[in-house]
Each structure stands twice: as structure tokens, then as C-alpha cells.
XYZ file of C-alpha atoms in Angstrom:
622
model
C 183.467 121.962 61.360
C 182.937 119.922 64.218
C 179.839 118.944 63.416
C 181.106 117.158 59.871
C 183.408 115.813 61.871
C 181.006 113.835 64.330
C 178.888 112.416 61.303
C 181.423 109.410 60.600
C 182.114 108.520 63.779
C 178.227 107.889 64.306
C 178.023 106.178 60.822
C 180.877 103.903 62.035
C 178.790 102.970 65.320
C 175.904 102.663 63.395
C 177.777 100.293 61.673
C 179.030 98.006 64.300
C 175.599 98.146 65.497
C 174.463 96.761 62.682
C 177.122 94.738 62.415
C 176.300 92.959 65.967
C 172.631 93.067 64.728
C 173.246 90.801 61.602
C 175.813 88.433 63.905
C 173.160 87.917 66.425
C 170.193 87.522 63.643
C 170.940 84.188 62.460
C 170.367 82.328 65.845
C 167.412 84.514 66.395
C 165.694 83.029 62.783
C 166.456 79.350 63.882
C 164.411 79.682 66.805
C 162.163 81.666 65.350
C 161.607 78.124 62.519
C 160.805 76.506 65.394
C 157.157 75.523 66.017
C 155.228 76.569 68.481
C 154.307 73.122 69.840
C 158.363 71.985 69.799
C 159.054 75.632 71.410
C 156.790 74.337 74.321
C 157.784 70.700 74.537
C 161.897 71.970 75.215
C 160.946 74.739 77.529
C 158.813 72.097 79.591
C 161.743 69.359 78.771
C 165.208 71.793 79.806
C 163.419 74.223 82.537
C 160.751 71.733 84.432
C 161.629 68.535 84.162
C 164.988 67.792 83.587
C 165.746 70.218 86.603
C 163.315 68.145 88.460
C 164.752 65.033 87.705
C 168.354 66.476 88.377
C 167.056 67.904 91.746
C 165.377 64.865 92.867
C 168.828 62.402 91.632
C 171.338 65.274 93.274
C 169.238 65.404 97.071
C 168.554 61.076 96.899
C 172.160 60.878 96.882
C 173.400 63.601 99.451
C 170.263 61.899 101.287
C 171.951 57.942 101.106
C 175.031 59.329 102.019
C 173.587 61.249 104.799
C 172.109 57.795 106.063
C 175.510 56.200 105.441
C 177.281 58.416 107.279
C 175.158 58.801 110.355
C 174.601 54.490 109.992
C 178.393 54.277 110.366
C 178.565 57.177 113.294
C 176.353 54.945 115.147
C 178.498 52.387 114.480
C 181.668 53.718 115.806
C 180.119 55.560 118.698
C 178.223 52.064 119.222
C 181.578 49.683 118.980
C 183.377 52.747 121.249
C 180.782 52.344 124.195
C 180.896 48.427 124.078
C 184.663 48.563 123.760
C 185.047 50.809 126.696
C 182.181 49.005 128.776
C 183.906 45.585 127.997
C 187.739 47.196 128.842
C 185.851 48.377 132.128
C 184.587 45.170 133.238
C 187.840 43.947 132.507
C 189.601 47.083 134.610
C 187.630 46.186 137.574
C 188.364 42.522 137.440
C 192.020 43.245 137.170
C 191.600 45.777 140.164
C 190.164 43.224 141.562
C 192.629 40.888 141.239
C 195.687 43.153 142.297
C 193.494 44.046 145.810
C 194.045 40.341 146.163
C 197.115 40.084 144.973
C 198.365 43.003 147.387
C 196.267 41.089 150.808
C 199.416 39.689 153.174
C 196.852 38.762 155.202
C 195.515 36.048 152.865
C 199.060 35.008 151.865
C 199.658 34.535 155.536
C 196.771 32.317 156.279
C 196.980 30.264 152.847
C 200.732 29.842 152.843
C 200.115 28.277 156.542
C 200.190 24.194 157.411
C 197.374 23.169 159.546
C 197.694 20.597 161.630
C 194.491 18.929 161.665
C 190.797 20.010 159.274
C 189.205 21.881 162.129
C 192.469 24.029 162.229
C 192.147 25.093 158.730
C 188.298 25.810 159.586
C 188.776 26.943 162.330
C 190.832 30.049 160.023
C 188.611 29.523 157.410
C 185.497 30.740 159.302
C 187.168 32.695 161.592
C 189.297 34.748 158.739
C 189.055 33.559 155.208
C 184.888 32.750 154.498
C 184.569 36.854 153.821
C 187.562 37.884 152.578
C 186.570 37.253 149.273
C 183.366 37.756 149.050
C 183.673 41.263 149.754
C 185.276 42.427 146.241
C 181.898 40.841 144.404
C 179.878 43.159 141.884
C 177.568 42.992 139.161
C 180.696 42.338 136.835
C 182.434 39.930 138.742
C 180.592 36.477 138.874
C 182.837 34.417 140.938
C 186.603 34.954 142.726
C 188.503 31.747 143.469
C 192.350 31.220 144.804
C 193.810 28.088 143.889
C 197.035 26.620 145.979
C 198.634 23.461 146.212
C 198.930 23.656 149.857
C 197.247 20.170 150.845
C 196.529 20.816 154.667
C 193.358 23.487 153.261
C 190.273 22.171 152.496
C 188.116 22.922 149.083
C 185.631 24.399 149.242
C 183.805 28.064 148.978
C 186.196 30.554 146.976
C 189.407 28.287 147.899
C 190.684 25.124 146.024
C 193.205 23.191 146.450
C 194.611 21.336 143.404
C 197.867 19.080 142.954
C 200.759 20.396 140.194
C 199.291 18.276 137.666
C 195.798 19.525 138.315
C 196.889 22.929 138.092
C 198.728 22.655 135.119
C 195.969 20.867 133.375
C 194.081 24.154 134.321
C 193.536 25.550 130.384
C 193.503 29.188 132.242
C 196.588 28.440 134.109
C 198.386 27.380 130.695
C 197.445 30.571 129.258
C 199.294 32.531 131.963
C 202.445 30.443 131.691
C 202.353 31.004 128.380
C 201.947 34.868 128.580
C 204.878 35.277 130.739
C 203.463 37.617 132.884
C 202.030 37.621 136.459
C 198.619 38.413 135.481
C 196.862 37.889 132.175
C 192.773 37.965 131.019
C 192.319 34.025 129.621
C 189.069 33.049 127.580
C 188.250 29.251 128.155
C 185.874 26.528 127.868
C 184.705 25.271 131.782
C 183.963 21.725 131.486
C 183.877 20.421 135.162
C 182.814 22.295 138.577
C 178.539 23.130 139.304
C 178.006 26.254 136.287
C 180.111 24.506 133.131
C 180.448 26.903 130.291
C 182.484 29.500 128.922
C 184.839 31.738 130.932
C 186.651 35.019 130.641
C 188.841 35.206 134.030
C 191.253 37.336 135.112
C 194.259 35.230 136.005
C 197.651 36.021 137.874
C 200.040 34.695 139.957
C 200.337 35.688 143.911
C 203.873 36.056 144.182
C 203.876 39.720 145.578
C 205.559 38.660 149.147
C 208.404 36.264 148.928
C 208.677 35.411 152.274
C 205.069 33.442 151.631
C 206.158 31.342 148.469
C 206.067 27.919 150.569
C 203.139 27.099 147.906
C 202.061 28.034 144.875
C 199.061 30.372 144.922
C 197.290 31.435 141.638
C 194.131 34.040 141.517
C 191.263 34.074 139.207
C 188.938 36.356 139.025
C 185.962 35.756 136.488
C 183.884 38.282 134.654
C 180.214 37.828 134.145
C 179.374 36.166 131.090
C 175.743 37.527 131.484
C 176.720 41.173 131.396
C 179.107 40.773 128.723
C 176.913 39.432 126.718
C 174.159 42.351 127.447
C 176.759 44.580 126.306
C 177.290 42.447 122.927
C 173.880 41.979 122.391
C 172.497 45.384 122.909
C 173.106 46.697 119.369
C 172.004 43.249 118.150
C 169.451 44.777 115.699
C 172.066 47.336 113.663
C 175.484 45.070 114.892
C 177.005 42.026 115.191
C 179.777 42.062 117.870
C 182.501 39.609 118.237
C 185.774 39.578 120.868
C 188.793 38.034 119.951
C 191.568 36.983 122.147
C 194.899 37.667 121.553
C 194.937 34.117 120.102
C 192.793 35.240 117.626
C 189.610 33.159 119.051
C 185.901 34.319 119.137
C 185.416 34.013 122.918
C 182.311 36.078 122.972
C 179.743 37.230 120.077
C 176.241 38.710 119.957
C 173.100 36.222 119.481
C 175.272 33.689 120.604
C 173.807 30.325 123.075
C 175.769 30.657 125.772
C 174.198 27.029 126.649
C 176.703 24.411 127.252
C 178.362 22.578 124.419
C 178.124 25.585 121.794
C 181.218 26.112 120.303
C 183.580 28.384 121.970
C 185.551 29.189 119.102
C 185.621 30.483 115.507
C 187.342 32.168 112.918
C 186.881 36.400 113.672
C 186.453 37.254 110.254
C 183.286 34.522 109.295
C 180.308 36.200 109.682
C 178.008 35.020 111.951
C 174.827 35.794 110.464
C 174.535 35.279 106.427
C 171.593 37.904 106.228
C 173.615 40.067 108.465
C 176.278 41.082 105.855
C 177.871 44.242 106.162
C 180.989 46.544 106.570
C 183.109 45.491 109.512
C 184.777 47.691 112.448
C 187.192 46.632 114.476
C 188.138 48.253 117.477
C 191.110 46.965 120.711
C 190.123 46.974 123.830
C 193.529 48.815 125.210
C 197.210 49.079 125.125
C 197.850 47.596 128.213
C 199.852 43.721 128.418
C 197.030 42.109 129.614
C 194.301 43.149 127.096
C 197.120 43.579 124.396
C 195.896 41.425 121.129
C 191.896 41.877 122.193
C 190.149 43.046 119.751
C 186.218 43.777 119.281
C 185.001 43.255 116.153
C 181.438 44.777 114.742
C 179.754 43.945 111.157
C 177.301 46.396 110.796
C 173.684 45.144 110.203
C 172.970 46.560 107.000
C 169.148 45.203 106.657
C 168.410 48.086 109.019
C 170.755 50.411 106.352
C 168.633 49.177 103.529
C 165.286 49.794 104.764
C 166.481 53.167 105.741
C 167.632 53.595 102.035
C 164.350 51.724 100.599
C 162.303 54.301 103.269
C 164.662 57.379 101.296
C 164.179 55.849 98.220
C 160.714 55.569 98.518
C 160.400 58.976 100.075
C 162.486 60.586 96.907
C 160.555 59.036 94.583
C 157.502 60.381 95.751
C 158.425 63.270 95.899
C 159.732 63.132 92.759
C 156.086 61.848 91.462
C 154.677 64.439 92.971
C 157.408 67.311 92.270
C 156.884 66.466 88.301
C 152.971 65.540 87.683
C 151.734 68.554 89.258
C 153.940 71.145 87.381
C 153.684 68.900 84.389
C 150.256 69.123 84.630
C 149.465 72.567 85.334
C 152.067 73.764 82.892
C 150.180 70.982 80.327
C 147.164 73.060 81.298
C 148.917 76.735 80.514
C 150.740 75.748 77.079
C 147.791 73.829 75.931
C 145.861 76.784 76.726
C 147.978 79.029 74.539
C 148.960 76.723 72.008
C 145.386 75.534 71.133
C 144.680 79.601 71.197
C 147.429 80.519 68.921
C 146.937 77.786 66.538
C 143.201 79.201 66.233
C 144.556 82.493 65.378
C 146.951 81.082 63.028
C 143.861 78.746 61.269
C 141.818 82.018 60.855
C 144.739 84.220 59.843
C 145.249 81.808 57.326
C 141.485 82.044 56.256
C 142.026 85.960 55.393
C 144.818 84.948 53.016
C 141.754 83.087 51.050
C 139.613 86.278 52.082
C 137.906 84.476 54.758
C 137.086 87.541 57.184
C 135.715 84.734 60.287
C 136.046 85.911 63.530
C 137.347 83.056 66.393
C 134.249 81.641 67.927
C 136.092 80.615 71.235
C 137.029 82.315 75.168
C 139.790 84.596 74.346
C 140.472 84.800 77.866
C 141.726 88.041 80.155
C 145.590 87.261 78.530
C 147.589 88.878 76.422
C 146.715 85.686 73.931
C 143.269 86.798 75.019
C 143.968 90.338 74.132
C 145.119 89.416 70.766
C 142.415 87.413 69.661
C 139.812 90.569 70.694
C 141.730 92.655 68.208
C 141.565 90.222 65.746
C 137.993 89.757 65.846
C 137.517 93.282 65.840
C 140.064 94.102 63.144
C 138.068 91.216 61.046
C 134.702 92.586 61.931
C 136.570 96.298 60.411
C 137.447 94.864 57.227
C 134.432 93.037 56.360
C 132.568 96.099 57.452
C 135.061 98.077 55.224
C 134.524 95.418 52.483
C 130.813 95.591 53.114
C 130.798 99.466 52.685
C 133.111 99.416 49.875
C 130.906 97.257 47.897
C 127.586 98.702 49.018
C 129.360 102.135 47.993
C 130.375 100.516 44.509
C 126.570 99.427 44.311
C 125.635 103.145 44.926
C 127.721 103.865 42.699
C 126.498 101.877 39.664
C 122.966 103.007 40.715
C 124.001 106.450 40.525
C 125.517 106.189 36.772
C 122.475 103.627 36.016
C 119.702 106.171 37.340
C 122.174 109.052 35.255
C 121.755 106.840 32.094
C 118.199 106.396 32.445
C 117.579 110.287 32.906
C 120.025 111.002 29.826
C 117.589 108.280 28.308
C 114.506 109.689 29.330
C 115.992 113.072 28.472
C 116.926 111.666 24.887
C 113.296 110.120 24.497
C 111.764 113.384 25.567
C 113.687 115.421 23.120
C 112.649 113.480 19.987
C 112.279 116.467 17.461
C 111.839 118.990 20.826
C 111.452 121.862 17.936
C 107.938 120.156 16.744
C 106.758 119.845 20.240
C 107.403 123.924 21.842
C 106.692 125.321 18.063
C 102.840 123.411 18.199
C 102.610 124.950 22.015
C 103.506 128.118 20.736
C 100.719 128.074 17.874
C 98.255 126.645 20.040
C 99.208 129.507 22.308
C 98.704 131.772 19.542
C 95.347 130.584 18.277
C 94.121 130.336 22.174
C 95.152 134.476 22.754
C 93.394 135.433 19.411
C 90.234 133.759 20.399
C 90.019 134.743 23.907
C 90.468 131.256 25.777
C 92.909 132.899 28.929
C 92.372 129.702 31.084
C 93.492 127.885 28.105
C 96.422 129.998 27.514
C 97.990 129.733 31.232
C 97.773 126.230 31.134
C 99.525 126.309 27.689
C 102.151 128.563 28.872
C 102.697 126.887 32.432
C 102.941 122.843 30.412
C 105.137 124.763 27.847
C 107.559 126.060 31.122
C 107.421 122.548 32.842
C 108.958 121.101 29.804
C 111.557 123.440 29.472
C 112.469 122.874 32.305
C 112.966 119.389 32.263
C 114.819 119.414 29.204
C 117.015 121.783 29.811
C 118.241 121.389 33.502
C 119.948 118.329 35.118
C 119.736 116.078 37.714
C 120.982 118.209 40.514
C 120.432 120.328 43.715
C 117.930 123.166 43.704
C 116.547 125.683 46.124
C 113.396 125.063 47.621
C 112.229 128.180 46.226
C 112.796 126.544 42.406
C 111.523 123.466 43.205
C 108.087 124.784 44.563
C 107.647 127.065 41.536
C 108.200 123.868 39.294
C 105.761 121.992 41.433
C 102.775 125.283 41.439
C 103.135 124.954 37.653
C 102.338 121.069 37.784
C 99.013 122.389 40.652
C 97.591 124.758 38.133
C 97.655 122.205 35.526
C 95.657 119.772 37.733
C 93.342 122.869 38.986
C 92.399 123.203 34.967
C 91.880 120.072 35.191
C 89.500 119.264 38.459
C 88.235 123.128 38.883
C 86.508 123.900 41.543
C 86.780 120.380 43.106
C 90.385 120.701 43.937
C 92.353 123.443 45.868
C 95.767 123.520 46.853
C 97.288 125.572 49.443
C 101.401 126.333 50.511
C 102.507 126.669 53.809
C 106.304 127.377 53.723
C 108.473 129.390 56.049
C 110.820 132.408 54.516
C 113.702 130.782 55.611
C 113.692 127.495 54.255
C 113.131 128.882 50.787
C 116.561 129.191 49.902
C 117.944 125.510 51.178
C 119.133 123.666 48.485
C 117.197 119.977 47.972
C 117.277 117.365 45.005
C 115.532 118.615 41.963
C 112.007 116.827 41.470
C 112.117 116.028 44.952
C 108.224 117.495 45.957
C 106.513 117.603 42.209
C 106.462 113.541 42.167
C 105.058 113.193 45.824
C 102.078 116.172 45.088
C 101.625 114.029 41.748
C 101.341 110.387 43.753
C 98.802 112.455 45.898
C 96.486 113.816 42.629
C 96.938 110.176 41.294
C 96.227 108.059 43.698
C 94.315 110.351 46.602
C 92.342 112.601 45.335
C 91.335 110.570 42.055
C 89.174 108.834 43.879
C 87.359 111.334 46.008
C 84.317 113.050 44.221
C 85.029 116.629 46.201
C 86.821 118.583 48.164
C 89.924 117.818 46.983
C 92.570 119.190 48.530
C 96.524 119.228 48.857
C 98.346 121.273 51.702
C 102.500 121.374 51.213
C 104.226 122.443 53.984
C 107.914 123.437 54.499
C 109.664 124.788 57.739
C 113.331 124.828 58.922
C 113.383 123.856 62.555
C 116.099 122.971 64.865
C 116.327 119.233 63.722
C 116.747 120.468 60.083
C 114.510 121.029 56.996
C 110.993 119.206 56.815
C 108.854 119.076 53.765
C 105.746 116.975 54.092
C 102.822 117.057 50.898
C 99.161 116.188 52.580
C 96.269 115.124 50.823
C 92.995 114.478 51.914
C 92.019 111.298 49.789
C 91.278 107.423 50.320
C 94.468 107.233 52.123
C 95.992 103.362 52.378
C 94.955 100.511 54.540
C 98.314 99.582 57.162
C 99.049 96.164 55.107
C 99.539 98.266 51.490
C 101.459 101.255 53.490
C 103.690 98.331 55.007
C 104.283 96.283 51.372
C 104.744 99.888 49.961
C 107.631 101.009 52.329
C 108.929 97.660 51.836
C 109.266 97.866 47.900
C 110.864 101.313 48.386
C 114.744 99.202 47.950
C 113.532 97.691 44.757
C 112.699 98.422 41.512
C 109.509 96.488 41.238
C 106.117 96.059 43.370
C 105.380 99.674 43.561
C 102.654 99.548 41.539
C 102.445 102.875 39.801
C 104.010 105.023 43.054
C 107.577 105.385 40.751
C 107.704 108.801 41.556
C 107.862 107.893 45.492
C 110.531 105.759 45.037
C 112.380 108.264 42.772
C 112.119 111.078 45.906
C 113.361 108.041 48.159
C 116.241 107.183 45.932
C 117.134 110.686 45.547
C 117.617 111.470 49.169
C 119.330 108.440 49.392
C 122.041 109.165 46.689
C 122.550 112.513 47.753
C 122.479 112.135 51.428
C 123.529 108.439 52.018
C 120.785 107.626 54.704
C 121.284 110.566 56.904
C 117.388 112.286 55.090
C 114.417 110.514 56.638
C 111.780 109.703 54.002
C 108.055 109.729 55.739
C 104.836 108.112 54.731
C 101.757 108.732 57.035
C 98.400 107.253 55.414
C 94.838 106.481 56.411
C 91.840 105.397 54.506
C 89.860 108.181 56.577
C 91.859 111.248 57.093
C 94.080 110.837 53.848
C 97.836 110.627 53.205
C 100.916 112.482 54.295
C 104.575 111.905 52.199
C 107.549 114.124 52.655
C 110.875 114.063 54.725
C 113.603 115.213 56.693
C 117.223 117.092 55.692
C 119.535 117.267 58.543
C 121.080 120.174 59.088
C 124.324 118.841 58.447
C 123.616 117.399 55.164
C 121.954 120.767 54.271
C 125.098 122.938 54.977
C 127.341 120.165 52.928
C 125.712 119.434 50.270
C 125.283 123.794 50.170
C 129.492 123.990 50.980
C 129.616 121.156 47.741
C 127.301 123.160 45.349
C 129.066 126.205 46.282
C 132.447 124.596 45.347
C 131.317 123.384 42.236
C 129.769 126.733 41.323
C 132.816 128.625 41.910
């Protein structure tokens, strides 16, 4: 019971199965219209080169931006250690400055009225001519206090200037205007020994009132040189420019620093056309007197293109050689299979029309290879088969042709057959009434011969049969040739029962009589000779007449396929087709001859054909 019950529950999954099978078959047959050669052309298209190509685009971008990103890095780290080298220069000055600023000892002596010159130097060198000179560095170029305290003398780091001097001063204005005591003041130096531009650190010396008889103003200025090193030293990837809080280029990279070069300029123009790029700008600080200074950085970007031309150049290389190479070598493998399988496909087509050509190229150690072996071998079968079938259908005809010419010669022999054995029989009669015996044995063994080939057909018979046919024909031939011919029978007891094709030894011992012995005047003499050894049975008739020279035994085996140029040996090739029909090439048909010695004709049963053709005979008995 359960098992009915399980069969449609399998049906229905066989179902579905097939179900998904005839769902999923239609997409299958479109690629399967496809040729071969469009097949090969997407696969290289969609899974070599288009990946490629897809590859190469995705890393040359993640490889600009790369460059980008690290070109701007450098950019900020650059504009951060210019900014902070520029804001220290600046720091040191204004230390500097307050150290100064913060000195009672120099308000004392420059708040002072001297009475005479020599007083004043008399301070100067014996106080003020180091005092100074002291707070110098590498960043700090030159350190001057200005007064308007008329008893000191100008000269060194000291000046002395009236209120109208001073307030001509274009760094002195920019203090007022800054309202503080100390400011940093970018300005053009027109007068003094070293005219040119200036970035000073300015303030007022008002820290001790009880020295305020004169004014007293200190200015420390930065080195132009050094600030320029730092604004020039990413010259090749950046353009730097600072900016006052006036919004003034005071300083810029590349600039001449030679006097009468503008000292001024809008921030924002660029300073070098082929020098176009993103801009950065970074302040110097937060503190009053650097509030408003900016540094400003375009980026170089000729040094961001050839980077970008280098990766570009790089990628594409790359890419060159990422897609020849594969498209090469896999041009290589599909050509290789494609001009393989379109052979097969050529020749295939050829056995439609019955073409069986096998494909004349390197199959190669492939499956493709592999296929086109079988082929050729499976071509090389069927015209073999073909070749067999027809030689077979030949055979055949041969067989029913030689049958139709027996039943002919049988029909031609037995023309009024009565007439023929009932004169034999009265010549037999008349012979034993008179006394001729010889006579009468011959009459009685021609009358038997004749009988026999009436009556029997074309078949197997035993050995024994067939040699008792053939003494009858040797007796005849002894009447005739008496006591110049002898015949003799060598044949062993076992052999005389194996079954061999009827007139198979009576034509070769009449060749032998015919063309042998007819020509030799005596001693005439036939041996036969049968034995059953281990290769199988071998019959051999041997005469001792004229024999044949090599050139007629050659020209003789030759003619044994065809039905002319035998010349009177008919019965030889009779024996030969014989064996052939009834063993199909597996007997061996011999010819031996020699002009001196004589001839030798007989052959060769296997001993597998033997116990067939006895298993067939028995068959057909039963």
C-alpha cells in the first residue's frame, strides 16, 4: 500500500523536474544558435578585455586621486611649515622688541639731556654702542630706536628724528593707526644706506612713565633674505604670497627684491600665468599684532600634471601591455580550436555527401585533439566497413555467378544424360563379353566420375570422397600413358575424414597430367600427399614434369583474381576460388614450380576453418 502510494509523489517531482528542464531549455538553444566564432569573440570581448579596460580606467583614477591627494598634503604640510617659520621669525622679533621695550636702563640713558656731543658719546660708548647689538640673529637684520630727544647724536642703532620726521615715518603711521603699542608694519624703505622693502616690528617705549620726557619708538626689522628663503623654498610645486592686514602683497616667492620692484599687489592675481593652480591660504596667528596676516600658496600644478602625464603614461602601458598579450595568446588558443573545429565540421559535413576523408592536420594532445583521432578512426571504420560490405556483396555475386555457371555446366552436361550412361553401359557390355578387362575398368571408373558430377553439388566433402573421385580420374590417365606414368598417395588416417571443397584436388592432379607430365617422354609420375599437422590440414599434388620458369609462375599467381590470362590452368583457379569462397582468405593456396625438379600445387586449411566449416555442415545436416 505504501508503495502505490509513493509512485505519484515521484511522478509529480519528475514533473517539476521536467518542468524546470523545459524553463531552462530555451536560453540553453539560443546560445547553443550561436556560432562558434561569435561564441569566442564575446567570451574574449565580456571576460578579457572589457575587464581589462575596466581595471586599467578604475586603478588610473584611484591612481590621479592618489597623486591629488598626496600633491595637496604637501601642500598643506608645505604652507604649515612656512607659516609657522614666518610666525617664528616674527615671534622672535617681537621678543625682541619687548626685551627692549622692558630695558630701564636704555630709557634712562635716552630719555637724558646732554649737555654738550662728547657727553652723549661719552654714554654712547661707554653704555649704549652694545646694548643693541646684542639681541642680533640670523632673523633679525637690523634694530634701531628712534627719539626726538635732540641733545643724542645719529648714528649706529640710534636716530634722532623731529615730530614731523617721525610722523612722515610710513612704519610709524602704521602703528598710530593700529592703536596699539606694538604692531608688525610692511613698507617700502626709500632713504637710509640698504633702500628696499621692510617688514619691522614696531612699538612704542612707553613701559616706564617716569621716562616719557621724549618720545621713543622701537623697530625691530626682520630679514628680508630669510624670509624670502622660506617663500622661495617650495618655489618649484608653490607660489607663496604674505598679505598684510591691509590686504597688500609684502612678500612673494620668485620675487626681485631689487630696488624699485613693486611692493604691492592684489593677493588674489597670480603671479605666474603658467603657474595656475588651486590656492591655500593659511594666517599666520591669532595674536593683535599678526591679526589680518595671511599666507597665501597657489599650488604649482605643472609639477601635478607631469605627475598625472607620468600615471597616465604608466596606465596606459600597462594597459597596452595588460591587453595585447592576453589578446594575443588567447587569439592563439581560440584560433587554435576554432580553425580545428571548423575542420571537423567541413569533413563531418563531407560524410553527409558520403565523403569518408579523414582530417589531414595536427590534432594536437587536446580534447579537440582527442576528438579529431576518433573521427579519423571512426572514418577509417566505416570506409573499412563500406569496403568489406561491398567486397562481401562482390563475393557474394561471385558466389551465385560461379552457382549459375555450375547449374549451367550441370545443365550442358545433362543434355539427354539417359543416351550418354545407356551407350557406357553397352560398351561395358560388349567389352565383358569379349574379354577387354582393362577396357572395362576404365569404362566403369569414366561411367562413376560422371555420376558423380551430375548428381552431387557444389559443396563440402571428406577428404576420403574427394581422393576416391580423384584415383578414378589417375586410372583413367594410367590407361592412358601405361607404364610411363605412376601415381602414388601419401595420406595420413586422420586427415581422411576432414571435410574440404568438392573438386578441390582432381583439378590440380589434372593441371599436373596436362601441363607436367605431357611433356616428359618417361617416368611420369604424380605423388599426392595429405597430413593433418598442428598448423591445420595440408594437401599438396607433386609432379615431376617441365615445371615453370619464375616469370610464368609469377604472371600465373598474378591472374589467379581474374578470370582471364590463365591460359588453360582454369582448374587452378577454380581450387583457388573455392578456398576462397568457402574460407574467406584464411586457406593458403601454394604453387612451388621448377623447370628441373617439376611442380608442386596444393594448400593449407586452418584448423579453425576446418572445425567451422565441419560445426556448419553438421548444422545443415541435422
Amino acid at each position: 500500500m505504501n508503495h502505490f502510494g509513493d509512485r505519484p509523489r515521484r511522478k509529480g517531482t519528475n514533473s517539476k523536474r521536467k518542468w524546470r528542464l523545459r524553463m531552462a531549455l530555451p536560453g540553453v538553444h539560443r546560445v547553443n544558435d550561436i556560432p562558434l566564432r561569435y561564441k569566442f569573440l564575446l567570451i574574449y570581448l565580456l571576460c578579457v578585455l572589457l575587464p581589462i579596460v575596466a581595471i586599467n580606467l578604475f586603478f588610473y583614477q584611484r591612481n590621479s586621486e592618489d597623486i591629488q591627494i598626496r600633491e595637496q598634503e604637501n601642500v598643506r604640510k608645505s604652507m604649515d611649515r612656512a607659516s609657522g617659520e614666518l610666525l617664528g621669525m616674527i615671534d622672535e622679533a617681537i621678543a625682541l622688541n619687548h626685551s627692549i621695550r622692558m630695558d630701564d636702563s636704555i630709557y634712562r640713558s635716552l630719555d637724558r639731556s646732554y649737555a654738550s656731543p662728547s657727553a652723549y658719546y661719552d654714554e654712547y660708548y661707554g653704555f649704549l654702542r652694545d646694548k643693541l647689538t646684542r639681541y642680533m640673529s640670523a632673523n633679525i637684520t637690523e634694530v634701531r630706536i628712534y627719539t626726538d630727544n635732540h641733545t643724542i647724536q645719529t648714528g649706529a642703532n640710534y636716530h634722532v628724528m623731529n615730530r614731523v620726521a617721525l610722523d612722515a615715518q610710513p612704519w610709524l603711521a602704521r602703528l598710530k593707526s593700529s592703536r596699539s603699542n606694538i604692531t608688525v608694519s610692511a613698507y617700502q624703505e626709500i632713504n637710509g644706506f640698504s633702500p628696499g622693502k621692510r617688514i619691522s616690528i614696531v612699538s612704542k617705549m612707553n613701559t616706564y612713565p617716569s621716562y616719557a620726557r621724549y618720545d621713543k619708538y622701537s623697530r625691530v626689522d626682520l630679514s628680508m633674505s630669510k624670509i624670502y628663503s622660506v617663500l622661495n623654498r617650495e618655489q618649484g610645486s608653490l607660489q607663496l604670497r604674505l598679505v598684510d592686514n591691509q590686504d597688500r602683497v609684502v612678500a612673494a616667492s620668485g620675487e626681485d627684491t631689487r630696488i624699485g620692484t613693486a611692493l604691492y599687489a592684489n593677493p588674489h592675481e597670480v603671479l605666474d600665468s603658467a603657474h595656475s593652480g588651486y590656492t591655500i591660504q593659511r594666517s599666520l596667528g591669532d595674536f593683535n599684532y599678526v591679526k589680518g596676516w595671511t599666507l597665501i600658496g597657489t599650488a604649482d600644478t605643472r609639477r601635478l600634471d607631469s605627475l598625472l602625464d607620468e600615471a597616465h603614461r604608466s596606465i596606459l602601458w600597462l594597459a597596452i601591455f595588460s591587453t595585447v598579450i592576453p589578446s594575443l595568446l588567447i587569439f592563439i588558443i581560440l584560433r587554435s580550436y576554432h580553425y580545428r573545429v571548423k575542420k571537423l565540421s567541413v569533413h563531418m559535413e563531407h560524410i553527409r555527401h558520403e565523403r569518408f576523408e579523414p582530417i589531414d592536420i595536427q590534432e594536437g594532445n587536446d580534447e579537440v585533439g582527442e576528438l579529431i583521432r576518433t573521427f579519423n578512426v571512426m572514418t577509417e571504420r566505416i570506409a573499412s566497413l563500406i569496403n568489406d560490405v561491398y567486397k562481401l556483396e562482390i563475393r557474394q555475386k561471385s558466389v551465385e555467378l560461379e552457382q549459375v555457371r555450375t547449374e549451367l555446366s550441370m545443365l550442358q552436361s545433362q543434355v539427354n544424360p539417359h543416351f550418354l550412361f545407356n551407350t557406357l553401359n553397352a560398351l561395358l557390355v560388349v567389352c565383358t563379353k569379349n574379354g577387354y578387362t582393362e577396357v572395362t575398368g576404365i569404362i566403369k571408373n569414366l561411367s562413376l566420375m560422371m555420376r558423380q558430377l551430375l548428381s552431387r553439388a557444389d559443396g563440402l566433402v571428406t577428404l576420403e570422397e574427394e581422393l576416391q573421385f580423384t584415383l578414378m580420374y589417375l586410372q583413367i590417365e594410367k590407361f592412358r600413358f601405361g607404364d610411363l606414368f605412376e601415381y602414388t598417395l601419401h595420406i595420413d588416417p586422420a586427415a581422411r575424414q576432414q571435410r574440404i571443397p568438392r573438386m578441390s584436388i582432381q583439378p590440380l592432379a589434372e593441371n599436373a597430367c596436362k601441363h607436367g607430365l605431357q611433356a616428359r617422354k618417361s617416368g611420369r609420375c604424380i605423388d599426392i600427399v595429405a597430413k593433418l599437422n598442428d598448423s591445420g590440414l595440408q594437401v599438396m599434388v607433386n609432379d615431376n614434369g617441365v615445371g615453370m620458369p619464375a616469370e610464368r609462375l609469377d604472371q600465373l599467381l598474378e591472374c589467379l583474381h581474374k578470370d582471364d590470362g590463365m591460359e588453360g590452368h582454369i582448374g587452378i583457379r577454380n581450387v583457388y576460388r573455392r578456398l576462397e569462397l568457402f574460407y574467406d582468405h584464411e586457406a593458403e593456396f601454394v604453387i612451388h614450380s621448377d623447370p628441373e625438379h617439376g611442380t608442386q600445387a596444393g594448400f593449407r586449411i586452418p584448423h579453425t576453418q576446418l572445425h567451422a566449416q565441419g560445426s556448419l555442415w553438421n548444422r545443415e545436416s541435422g
